mmCIF file with all atom_site columns, C-alpha atoms in Angstrom:
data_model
loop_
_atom_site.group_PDB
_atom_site.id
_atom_site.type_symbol
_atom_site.label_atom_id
_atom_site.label_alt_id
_atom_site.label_comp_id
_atom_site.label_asym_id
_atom_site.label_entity_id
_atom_site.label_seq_id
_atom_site.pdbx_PDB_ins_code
_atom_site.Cartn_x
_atom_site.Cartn_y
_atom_site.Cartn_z
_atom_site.occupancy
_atom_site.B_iso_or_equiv
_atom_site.pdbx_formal_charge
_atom_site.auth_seq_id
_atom_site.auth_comp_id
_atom_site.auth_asym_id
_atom_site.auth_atom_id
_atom_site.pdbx_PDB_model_num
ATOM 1  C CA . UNK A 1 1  ? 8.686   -10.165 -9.729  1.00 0.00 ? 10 UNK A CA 1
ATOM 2  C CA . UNK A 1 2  ? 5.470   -11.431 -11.742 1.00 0.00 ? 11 UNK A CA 1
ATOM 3  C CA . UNK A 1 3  ? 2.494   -12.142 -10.684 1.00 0.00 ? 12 UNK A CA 1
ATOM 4  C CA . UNK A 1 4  ? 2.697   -15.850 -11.009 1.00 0.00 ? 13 UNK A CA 1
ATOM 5  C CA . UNK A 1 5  ? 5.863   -16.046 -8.868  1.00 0.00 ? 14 UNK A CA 1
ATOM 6  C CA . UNK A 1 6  ? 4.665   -14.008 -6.056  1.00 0.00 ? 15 UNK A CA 1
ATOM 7  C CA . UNK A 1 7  ? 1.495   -15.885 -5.853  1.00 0.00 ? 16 UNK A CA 1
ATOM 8  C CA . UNK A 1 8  ? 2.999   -19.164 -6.351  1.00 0.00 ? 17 UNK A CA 1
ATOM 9  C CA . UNK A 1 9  ? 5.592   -18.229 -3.459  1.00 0.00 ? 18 UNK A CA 1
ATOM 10 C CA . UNK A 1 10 ? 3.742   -16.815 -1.360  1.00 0.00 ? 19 UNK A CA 1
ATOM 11 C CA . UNK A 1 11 ? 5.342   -13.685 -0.721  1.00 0.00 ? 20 UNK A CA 1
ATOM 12 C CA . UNK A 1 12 ? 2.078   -11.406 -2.232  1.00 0.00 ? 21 UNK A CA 1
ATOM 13 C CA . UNK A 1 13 ? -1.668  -13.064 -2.171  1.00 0.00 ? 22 UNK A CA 1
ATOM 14 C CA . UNK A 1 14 ? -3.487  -13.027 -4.882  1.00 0.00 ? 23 UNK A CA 1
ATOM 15 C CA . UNK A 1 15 ? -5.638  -10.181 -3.464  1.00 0.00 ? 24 UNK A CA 1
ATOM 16 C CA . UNK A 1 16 ? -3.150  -8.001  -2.718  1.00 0.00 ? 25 UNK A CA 1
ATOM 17 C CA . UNK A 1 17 ? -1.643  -8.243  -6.432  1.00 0.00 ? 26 UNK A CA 1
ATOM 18 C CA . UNK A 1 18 ? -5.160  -7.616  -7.780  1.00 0.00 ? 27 UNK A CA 1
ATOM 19 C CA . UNK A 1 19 ? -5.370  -4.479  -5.838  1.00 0.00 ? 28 UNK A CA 1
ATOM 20 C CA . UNK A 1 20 ? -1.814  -3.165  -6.642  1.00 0.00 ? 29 UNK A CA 1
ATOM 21 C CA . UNK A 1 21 ? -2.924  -3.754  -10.282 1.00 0.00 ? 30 UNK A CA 1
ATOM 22 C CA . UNK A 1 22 ? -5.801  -1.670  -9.618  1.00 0.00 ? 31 UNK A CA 1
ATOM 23 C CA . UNK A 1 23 ? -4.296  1.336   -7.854  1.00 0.00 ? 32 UNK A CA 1
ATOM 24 C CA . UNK A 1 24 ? -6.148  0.369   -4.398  1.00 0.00 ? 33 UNK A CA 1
ATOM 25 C CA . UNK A 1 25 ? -3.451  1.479   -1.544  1.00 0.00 ? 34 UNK A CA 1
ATOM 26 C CA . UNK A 1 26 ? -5.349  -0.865  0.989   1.00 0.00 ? 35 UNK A CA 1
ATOM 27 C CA . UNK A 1 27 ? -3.296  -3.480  1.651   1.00 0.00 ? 36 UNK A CA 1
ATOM 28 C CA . UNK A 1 28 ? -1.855  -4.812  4.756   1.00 0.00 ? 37 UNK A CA 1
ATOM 29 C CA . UNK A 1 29 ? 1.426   -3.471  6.197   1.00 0.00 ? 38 UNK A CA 1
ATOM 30 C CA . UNK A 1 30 ? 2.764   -7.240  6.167   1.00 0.00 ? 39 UNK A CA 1
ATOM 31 C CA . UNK A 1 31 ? 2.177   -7.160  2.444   1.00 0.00 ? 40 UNK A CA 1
ATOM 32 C CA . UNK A 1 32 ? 3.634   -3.708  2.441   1.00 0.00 ? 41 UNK A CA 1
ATOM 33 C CA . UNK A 1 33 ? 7.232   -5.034  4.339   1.00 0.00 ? 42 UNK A CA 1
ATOM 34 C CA . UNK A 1 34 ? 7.306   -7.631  1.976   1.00 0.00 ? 43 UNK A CA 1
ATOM 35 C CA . UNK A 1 35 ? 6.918   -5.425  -1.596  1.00 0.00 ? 44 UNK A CA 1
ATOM 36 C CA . UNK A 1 36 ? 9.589   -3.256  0.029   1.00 0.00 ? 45 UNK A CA 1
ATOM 37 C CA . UNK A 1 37 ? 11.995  -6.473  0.801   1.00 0.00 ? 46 UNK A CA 1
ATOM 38 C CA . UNK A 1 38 ? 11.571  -7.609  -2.678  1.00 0.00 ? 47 UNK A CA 1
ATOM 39 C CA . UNK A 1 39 ? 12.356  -4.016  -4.232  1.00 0.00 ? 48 UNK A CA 1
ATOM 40 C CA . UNK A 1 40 ? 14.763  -3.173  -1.616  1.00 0.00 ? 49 UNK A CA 1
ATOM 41 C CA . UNK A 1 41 ? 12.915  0.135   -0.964  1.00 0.00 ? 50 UNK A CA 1
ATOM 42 C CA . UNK A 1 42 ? 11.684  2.097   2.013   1.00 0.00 ? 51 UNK A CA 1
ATOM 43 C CA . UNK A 1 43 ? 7.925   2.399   2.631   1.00 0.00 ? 52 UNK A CA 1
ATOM 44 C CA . UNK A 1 44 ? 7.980   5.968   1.870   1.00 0.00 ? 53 UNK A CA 1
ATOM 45 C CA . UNK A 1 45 ? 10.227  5.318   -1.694  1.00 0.00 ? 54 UNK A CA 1
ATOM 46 C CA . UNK A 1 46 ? 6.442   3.756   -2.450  1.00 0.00 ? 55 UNK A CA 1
ATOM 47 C CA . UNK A 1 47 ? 3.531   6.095   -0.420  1.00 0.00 ? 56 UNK A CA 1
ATOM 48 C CA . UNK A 1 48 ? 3.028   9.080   -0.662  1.00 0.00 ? 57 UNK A CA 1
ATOM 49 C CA . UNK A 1 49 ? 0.301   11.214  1.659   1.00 0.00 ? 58 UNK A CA 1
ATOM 50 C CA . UNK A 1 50 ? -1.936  13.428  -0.523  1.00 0.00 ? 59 UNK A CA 1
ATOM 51 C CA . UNK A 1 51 ? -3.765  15.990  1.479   1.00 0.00 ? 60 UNK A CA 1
ATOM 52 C CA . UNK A 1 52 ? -7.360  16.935  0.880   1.00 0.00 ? 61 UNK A CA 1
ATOM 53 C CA . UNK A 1 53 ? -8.644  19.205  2.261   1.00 0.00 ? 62 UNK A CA 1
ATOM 54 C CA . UNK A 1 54 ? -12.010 18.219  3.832   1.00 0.00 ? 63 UNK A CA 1
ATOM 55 C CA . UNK A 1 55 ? -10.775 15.299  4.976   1.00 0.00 ? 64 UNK A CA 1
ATOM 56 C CA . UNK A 1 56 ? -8.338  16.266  6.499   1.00 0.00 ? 65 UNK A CA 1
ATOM 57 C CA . UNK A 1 57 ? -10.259 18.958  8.376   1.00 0.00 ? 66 UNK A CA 1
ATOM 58 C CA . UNK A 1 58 ? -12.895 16.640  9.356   1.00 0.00 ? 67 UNK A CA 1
ATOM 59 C CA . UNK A 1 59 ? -9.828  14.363  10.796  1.00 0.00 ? 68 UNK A CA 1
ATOM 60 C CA . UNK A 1 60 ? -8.288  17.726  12.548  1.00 0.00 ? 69 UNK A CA 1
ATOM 61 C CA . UNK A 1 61 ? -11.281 18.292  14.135  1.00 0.00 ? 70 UNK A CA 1
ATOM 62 C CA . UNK A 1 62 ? -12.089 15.078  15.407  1.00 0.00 ? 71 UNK A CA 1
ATOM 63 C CA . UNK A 1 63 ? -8.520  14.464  17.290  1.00 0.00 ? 72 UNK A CA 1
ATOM 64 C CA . UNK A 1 64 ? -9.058  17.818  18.654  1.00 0.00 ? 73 UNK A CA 1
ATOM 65 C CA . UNK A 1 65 ? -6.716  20.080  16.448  1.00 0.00 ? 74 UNK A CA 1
#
């Protein structure tokens, strides 16, 4: 799919391409059912979870674990 046809279609905006283009993972998980639709793919054929390590102490520690 190009950019042109998913925009034109509808099925991505024009935001969300712009940030897939630009390595940003925040898109919506609408726009993330409808990339996996159009490759045929499962969510985590696309994501993957990178840990680091503050962060995810800081989260740990906040929900209590």
């Amino acid at each position: 799919m190009t950019a042109y046809k998913a925009q034109k279609t509808g099925v991505l905006s024009q935001d969300t391409w712009r940030k897939i283009k630009h390595g940003n993972a925040n898109i919506s998980m609408e726009s993330l059912n409808r990339i996996c639709a159009i490759l045929h793919m499962q969510p985590e054929h696309l994501i993957y979870y990178e840990s680091n390590g503050n962060e995810e102490k800081e989260i740990l520690e906040k929900f209590g674990k």
